[in-house]
């Protein structure tokens, strides 16, 4: 198991987290892509490493609003 947590994201935000390998997260994202294709829905699913410090925020590492506020005041 990796020390990094990964999540699957759409433009709306995180839709699935607590994935502990990049490969696992990509596999889950692919399932979402396949379902979207079956449903004829245009949606983009991407995988990002999660912010370790603010897990509840469900934001990608490097794009966490809470980190931005905390460290850039």
Tab-separated table of N, CA, C and O in Angstrom:
chain	number	residue	atom	x	y	z
A	1	UNK	N	0.847	-1.179	0.000
A	1	UNK	CA	0.000	0.000	0.000
A	1	UNK	C	0.890	1.240	0.000
A	1	UNK	O	1.871	1.319	0.720
A	2	UNK	N	0.529	2.208	-0.789
A	2	UNK	CA	1.262	3.457	-0.911
A	2	UNK	C	0.950	4.380	0.262
A	2	UNK	O	-0.102	4.284	0.882
A	3	UNK	N	1.880	5.275	0.558
A	3	UNK	CA	1.625	6.289	1.579
A	3	UNK	C	0.758	7.403	1.026
A	3	UNK	O	0.186	8.181	1.779
A	4	UNK	N	0.678	7.508	-0.282
A	4	UNK	CA	-0.102	8.567	-0.919
A	4	UNK	C	-1.521	8.094	-1.177
A	4	UNK	O	-1.764	6.959	-1.557
A	5	UNK	N	-2.444	9.029	-0.974
A	5	UNK	CA	-3.842	8.768	-1.286
A	5	UNK	C	-4.157	9.433	-2.619
A	5	UNK	O	-3.682	10.533	-2.898
A	6	UNK	N	-4.943	8.755	-3.422
A	6	UNK	CA	-5.339	9.288	-4.724
A	6	UNK	C	-6.846	9.407	-4.771
A	6	UNK	O	-7.564	8.722	-4.044
A	7	UNK	N	-7.310	10.283	-5.654
A	7	UNK	CA	-8.736	10.452	-5.841
A	7	UNK	C	-9.072	10.582	-7.316
A	7	UNK	O	-8.220	10.932	-8.131
A	8	UNK	N	-10.330	10.315	-7.628
A	8	UNK	CA	-10.850	10.497	-8.973
A	8	UNK	C	-11.667	11.788	-8.961
A	8	UNK	O	-12.506	12.002	-8.077
A	9	UNK	N	-11.401	12.633	-9.953
A	9	UNK	CA	-12.019	13.948	-10.014
A	9	UNK	C	-12.738	14.178	-11.341
A	9	UNK	O	-12.335	13.636	-12.367
A	10	UNK	N	-13.783	14.992	-11.278
A	10	UNK	CA	-14.407	15.565	-12.464
A	10	UNK	C	-14.186	17.072	-12.356
A	10	UNK	O	-13.555	17.547	-11.399
A	11	UNK	N	-14.742	17.824	-13.277
A	11	UNK	CA	-14.641	19.282	-13.172
A	11	UNK	C	-15.347	19.796	-11.925
A	11	UNK	O	-15.027	20.861	-11.416
A	12	UNK	N	-16.301	19.041	-11.413
A	12	UNK	CA	-17.048	19.424	-10.213
A	12	UNK	C	-16.253	19.209	-8.929
A	12	UNK	O	-16.552	19.795	-7.911
A	13	UNK	N	-15.267	18.311	-8.960
A	13	UNK	CA	-14.469	18.022	-7.775
A	13	UNK	C	-14.268	16.531	-7.594
A	13	UNK	O	-14.461	15.733	-8.505
A	14	UNK	N	-13.894	16.167	-6.388
A	14	UNK	CA	-13.579	14.775	-6.059
A	14	UNK	C	-14.860	13.941	-5.982
A	14	UNK	O	-15.811	14.318	-5.302
A	15	UNK	N	-14.847	12.809	-6.688
A	15	UNK	CA	-16.006	11.919	-6.635
A	15	UNK	C	-15.678	10.594	-5.950
A	15	UNK	O	-16.588	9.857	-5.576
A	16	UNK	N	-14.391	10.312	-5.816
A	16	UNK	CA	-13.984	9.078	-5.124
A	16	UNK	C	-12.576	9.274	-4.576
A	16	UNK	O	-11.689	9.751	-5.278
A	17	UNK	N	-12.386	8.915	-3.311
A	17	UNK	CA	-11.074	9.060	-2.666
A	17	UNK	C	-10.742	7.768	-1.932
A	17	UNK	O	-11.405	6.756	-2.126
A	18	UNK	N	-9.718	7.824	-1.106
A	18	UNK	CA	-9.250	6.656	-0.343
A	18	UNK	C	-8.774	5.539	-1.253
A	18	UNK	O	-9.000	4.362	-0.992
A	19	UNK	N	-8.121	5.912	-2.341
A	19	UNK	CA	-7.509	4.962	-3.255
A	19	UNK	C	-6.013	5.054	-3.012
A	19	UNK	O	-5.434	6.134	-3.113
A	20	UNK	N	-5.374	3.942	-2.666
A	20	UNK	CA	-4.021	3.994	-2.147
A	20	UNK	C	-2.942	3.614	-3.146
A	20	UNK	O	-1.802	3.390	-2.776
A	21	UNK	N	-3.288	3.572	-4.418
A	21	UNK	CA	-2.267	3.434	-5.448
A	21	UNK	C	-2.758	4.161	-6.693
A	21	UNK	O	-3.973	4.256	-6.928
A	22	UNK	N	-1.812	4.677	-7.455
A	22	UNK	CA	-2.179	5.386	-8.678
A	22	UNK	C	-2.865	4.422	-9.647
A	22	UNK	O	-3.863	4.771	-10.300
A	23	UNK	N	-2.358	3.201	-9.726
A	23	UNK	CA	-2.942	2.207	-10.630
A	23	UNK	C	-4.390	1.896	-10.251
A	23	UNK	O	-5.257	1.794	-11.124
A	24	UNK	N	-4.652	1.761	-8.966
A	24	UNK	CA	-6.016	1.501	-8.503
A	24	UNK	C	-6.922	2.673	-8.847
A	24	UNK	O	-8.050	2.487	-9.317
A	25	UNK	N	-6.442	3.881	-8.624
A	25	UNK	CA	-7.235	5.075	-8.928
A	25	UNK	C	-7.524	5.171	-10.427
A	25	UNK	O	-8.636	5.517	-10.831
A	26	UNK	N	-6.540	4.855	-11.259
A	26	UNK	CA	-6.750	4.873	-12.713
A	26	UNK	C	-7.778	3.819	-13.123
A	26	UNK	O	-8.599	4.060	-14.008
A	27	UNK	N	-7.755	2.653	-12.484
A	27	UNK	CA	-8.729	1.606	-12.789
A	27	UNK	C	-10.145	2.064	-12.435
A	27	UNK	O	-11.097	1.831	-13.199
A	28	UNK	N	-10.294	2.726	-11.302
A	28	UNK	CA	-11.599	3.246	-10.899
A	28	UNK	C	-12.044	4.339	-11.872
A	28	UNK	O	-13.203	4.371	-12.301
A	29	UNK	N	-11.140	5.228	-12.239
A	29	UNK	CA	-11.464	6.281	-13.199
A	29	UNK	C	-11.917	5.675	-14.527
A	29	UNK	O	-12.865	6.168	-15.154
A	30	UNK	N	-11.271	4.608	-14.943
A	30	UNK	CA	-11.647	3.947	-16.200
A	30	UNK	C	-13.060	3.374	-16.122
A	30	UNK	O	-13.815	3.443	-17.095
A	31	UNK	N	-13.442	2.848	-14.971
A	31	UNK	CA	-14.819	2.366	-14.795
A	31	UNK	C	-15.814	3.516	-14.952
A	31	UNK	O	-16.863	3.345	-15.587
A	32	UNK	N	-15.491	4.669	-14.380
A	32	UNK	CA	-16.354	5.843	-14.550
A	32	UNK	C	-16.427	6.257	-16.023
A	32	UNK	O	-17.494	6.606	-16.532
A	33	UNK	N	-15.282	6.229	-16.715
A	33	UNK	CA	-15.260	6.596	-18.139
A	33	UNK	C	-16.131	5.648	-18.963
A	33	UNK	O	-16.874	6.079	-19.847
A	34	UNK	N	-16.021	4.359	-18.684
A	34	UNK	CA	-16.813	3.369	-19.413
A	34	UNK	C	-18.299	3.568	-19.171
A	34	UNK	O	-19.108	3.493	-20.102
A	35	UNK	N	-18.664	3.844	-17.915
A	35	UNK	CA	-20.077	4.072	-17.596
A	35	UNK	C	-20.587	5.336	-18.284
A	35	UNK	O	-21.700	5.355	-18.808
A	36	UNK	N	-19.777	6.365	-18.302
A	36	UNK	CA	-20.171	7.609	-18.969
A	36	UNK	C	-20.373	7.376	-20.460
A	36	UNK	O	-21.324	7.891	-21.060
A	37	UNK	N	-19.500	6.590	-21.069
A	37	UNK	CA	-19.625	6.282	-22.495
A	37	UNK	C	-20.904	5.490	-22.762
A	37	UNK	O	-21.621	5.773	-23.727
A	38	UNK	N	-21.207	4.516	-21.902
A	38	UNK	CA	-22.444	3.741	-22.042
A	38	UNK	C	-23.673	4.624	-21.931
A	38	UNK	O	-24.659	4.416	-22.632
A	39	UNK	N	-23.612	5.603	-21.019
A	39	UNK	CA	-24.741	6.502	-20.780
A	39	UNK	C	-24.745	7.688	-21.732
A	39	UNK	O	-25.614	8.557	-21.627
A	40	UNK	N	-23.755	7.738	-22.641
A	40	UNK	CA	-23.609	8.832	-23.598
A	40	UNK	C	-23.511	10.196	-22.882
A	40	UNK	O	-24.162	11.167	-23.252
A	41	UNK	N	-22.697	10.211	-21.837
A	41	UNK	CA	-22.463	11.418	-21.042
A	41	UNK	C	-21.034	11.878	-21.281
A	41	UNK	O	-20.106	11.067	-21.221
A	42	UNK	N	-20.878	13.161	-21.569
A	42	UNK	CA	-19.529	13.704	-21.742
A	42	UNK	C	-19.018	14.194	-20.400
A	42	UNK	O	-19.530	15.158	-19.852
A	43	UNK	N	-18.049	13.503	-19.870
A	43	UNK	CA	-17.449	13.869	-18.580
A	43	UNK	C	-15.991	13.455	-18.617
A	43	UNK	O	-15.641	12.441	-19.215
A	44	UNK	N	-15.156	14.240	-17.989
A	44	UNK	CA	-13.736	13.942	-17.905
A	44	UNK	C	-13.421	13.470	-16.495
A	44	UNK	O	-13.804	14.119	-15.520
A	45	UNK	N	-12.748	12.344	-16.393
A	45	UNK	CA	-12.352	11.780	-15.106
A	45	UNK	C	-10.832	11.764	-15.043
A	45	UNK	O	-10.182	11.202	-15.921
A	46	UNK	N	-10.280	12.398	-14.027
A	46	UNK	CA	-8.836	12.464	-13.854
A	46	UNK	C	-8.454	11.962	-12.473
A	46	UNK	O	-9.264	11.973	-11.548
A	47	UNK	N	-7.206	11.548	-12.356
A	47	UNK	CA	-6.680	11.040	-11.088
A	47	UNK	C	-5.648	12.028	-10.575
A	47	UNK	O	-4.795	12.493	-11.331
A	48	UNK	N	-5.746	12.353	-9.292
A	48	UNK	CA	-4.791	13.259	-8.659
A	48	UNK	C	-4.417	12.724	-7.284
A	48	UNK	O	-5.240	12.096	-6.609
A	49	UNK	N	-3.202	13.018	-6.878
A	49	UNK	CA	-2.800	12.727	-5.507
A	49	UNK	C	-3.542	13.706	-4.607
A	49	UNK	O	-3.701	14.881	-4.933
A	50	UNK	N	-4.005	13.215	-3.471
A	50	UNK	CA	-4.801	14.031	-2.552
A	50	UNK	C	-3.907	14.845	-1.613
A	50	UNK	O	-2.793	14.423	-1.291
A	51	UNK	N	-4.422	15.981	-1.158
A	51	UNK	CA	-3.741	16.771	-0.141
A	51	UNK	C	-3.685	15.923	1.135
A	51	UNK	O	-4.708	15.477	1.641
A	52	UNK	N	-2.477	15.703	1.628
A	52	UNK	CA	-2.298	14.859	2.818
A	52	UNK	C	-2.748	15.557	4.093
A	52	UNK	O	-3.201	14.921	5.030
A	53	UNK	N	-2.610	16.868	4.117
A	53	UNK	CA	-2.860	17.611	5.344
A	53	UNK	C	-4.339	17.872	5.612
A	53	UNK	O	-4.759	17.977	6.756
A	54	UNK	N	-5.128	17.995	4.554
A	54	UNK	CA	-6.545	18.340	4.689
A	54	UNK	C	-7.396	17.333	3.929
A	54	UNK	O	-8.078	17.675	2.966
A	55	UNK	N	-7.365	16.074	4.377
A	55	UNK	CA	-8.065	14.997	3.667
A	55	UNK	C	-9.547	15.270	3.515
A	55	UNK	O	-10.143	14.922	2.495
A	56	UNK	N	-10.169	15.896	4.516
A	56	UNK	CA	-11.607	16.144	4.450
A	56	UNK	C	-11.985	17.148	3.371
A	56	UNK	O	-13.138	17.194	2.943
A	57	UNK	N	-11.033	17.955	2.933
A	57	UNK	CA	-11.314	18.957	1.901
A	57	UNK	C	-11.457	18.315	0.526
A	57	UNK	O	-12.017	18.919	-0.386
A	58	UNK	N	-10.942	17.095	0.371
A	58	UNK	CA	-11.000	16.357	-0.889
A	58	UNK	C	-10.498	17.207	-2.062
A	58	UNK	O	-11.176	17.388	-3.062
A	59	UNK	N	-9.283	17.740	-1.891
A	59	UNK	CA	-8.661	18.561	-2.916
A	59	UNK	C	-7.363	17.897	-3.368
A	59	UNK	O	-6.685	17.234	-2.587
A	60	UNK	N	-6.986	18.112	-4.628
A	60	UNK	CA	-5.713	17.569	-5.095
A	60	UNK	C	-4.537	18.245	-4.402
A	60	UNK	O	-4.602	19.430	-4.061
A	61	UNK	N	-3.483	17.489	-4.211
A	61	UNK	CA	-2.256	18.030	-3.656
A	61	UNK	C	-1.792	19.180	-4.548
A	61	UNK	O	-1.786	19.060	-5.765
A	62	UNK	N	-1.454	20.302	-3.949
A	62	UNK	CA	-1.012	21.469	-4.699
A	62	UNK	C	-2.142	22.399	-5.114
A	62	UNK	O	-1.897	23.478	-5.621
A	63	UNK	N	-3.386	21.982	-4.901
A	63	UNK	CA	-4.536	22.806	-5.257
A	63	UNK	C	-5.513	22.948	-4.092
A	63	UNK	O	-6.682	23.263	-4.287
A	64	UNK	N	-5.035	22.728	-2.881
A	64	UNK	CA	-5.889	22.755	-1.698
A	64	UNK	C	-6.089	24.192	-1.227
A	64	UNK	O	-5.131	24.892	-0.896
A	65	UNK	N	-7.341	24.622	-1.187
A	65	UNK	CA	-7.667	25.972	-0.730
A	65	UNK	C	-7.255	26.192	0.721
A	65	UNK	O	-6.837	27.280	1.097
A	66	UNK	N	-7.379	25.154	1.544
A	66	UNK	CA	-7.029	25.283	2.956
A	66	UNK	C	-5.520	25.470	3.124
A	66	UNK	O	-5.077	26.273	3.943
A	67	UNK	N	-4.710	24.753	2.328
A	67	UNK	CA	-3.262	24.951	2.376
A	67	UNK	C	-2.912	26.354	1.900
A	67	UNK	O	-2.048	27.019	2.477
A	68	UNK	N	-3.549	26.784	0.842
A	68	UNK	CA	-3.305	28.126	0.297
A	68	UNK	C	-3.554	29.180	1.365
A	68	UNK	O	-2.744	30.065	1.586
A	69	UNK	N	-4.669	29.073	2.069
A	69	UNK	CA	-5.005	30.044	3.110
A	69	UNK	C	-4.049	29.942	4.293
A	69	UNK	O	-3.634	30.945	4.862
A	70	UNK	N	-3.682	28.725	4.653
A	70	UNK	CA	-2.845	28.495	5.821
A	70	UNK	C	-1.407	28.960	5.597
A	70	UNK	O	-0.789	29.541	6.478
A	71	UNK	N	-0.844	28.691	4.440
A	71	UNK	CA	0.579	28.921	4.221
A	71	UNK	C	0.901	30.188	3.427
A	71	UNK	O	2.053	30.584	3.349
A	72	UNK	N	-0.081	30.823	2.854
A	72	UNK	CA	0.192	32.001	2.039
A	72	UNK	C	-0.434	33.275	2.595
A	72	UNK	O	-0.721	34.194	1.850
A	73	UNK	N	-0.688	33.300	3.885
A	73	UNK	CA	-1.227	34.524	4.517
A	73	UNK	C	-0.143	35.540	4.728
A	73	UNK	O	0.971	35.315	4.921
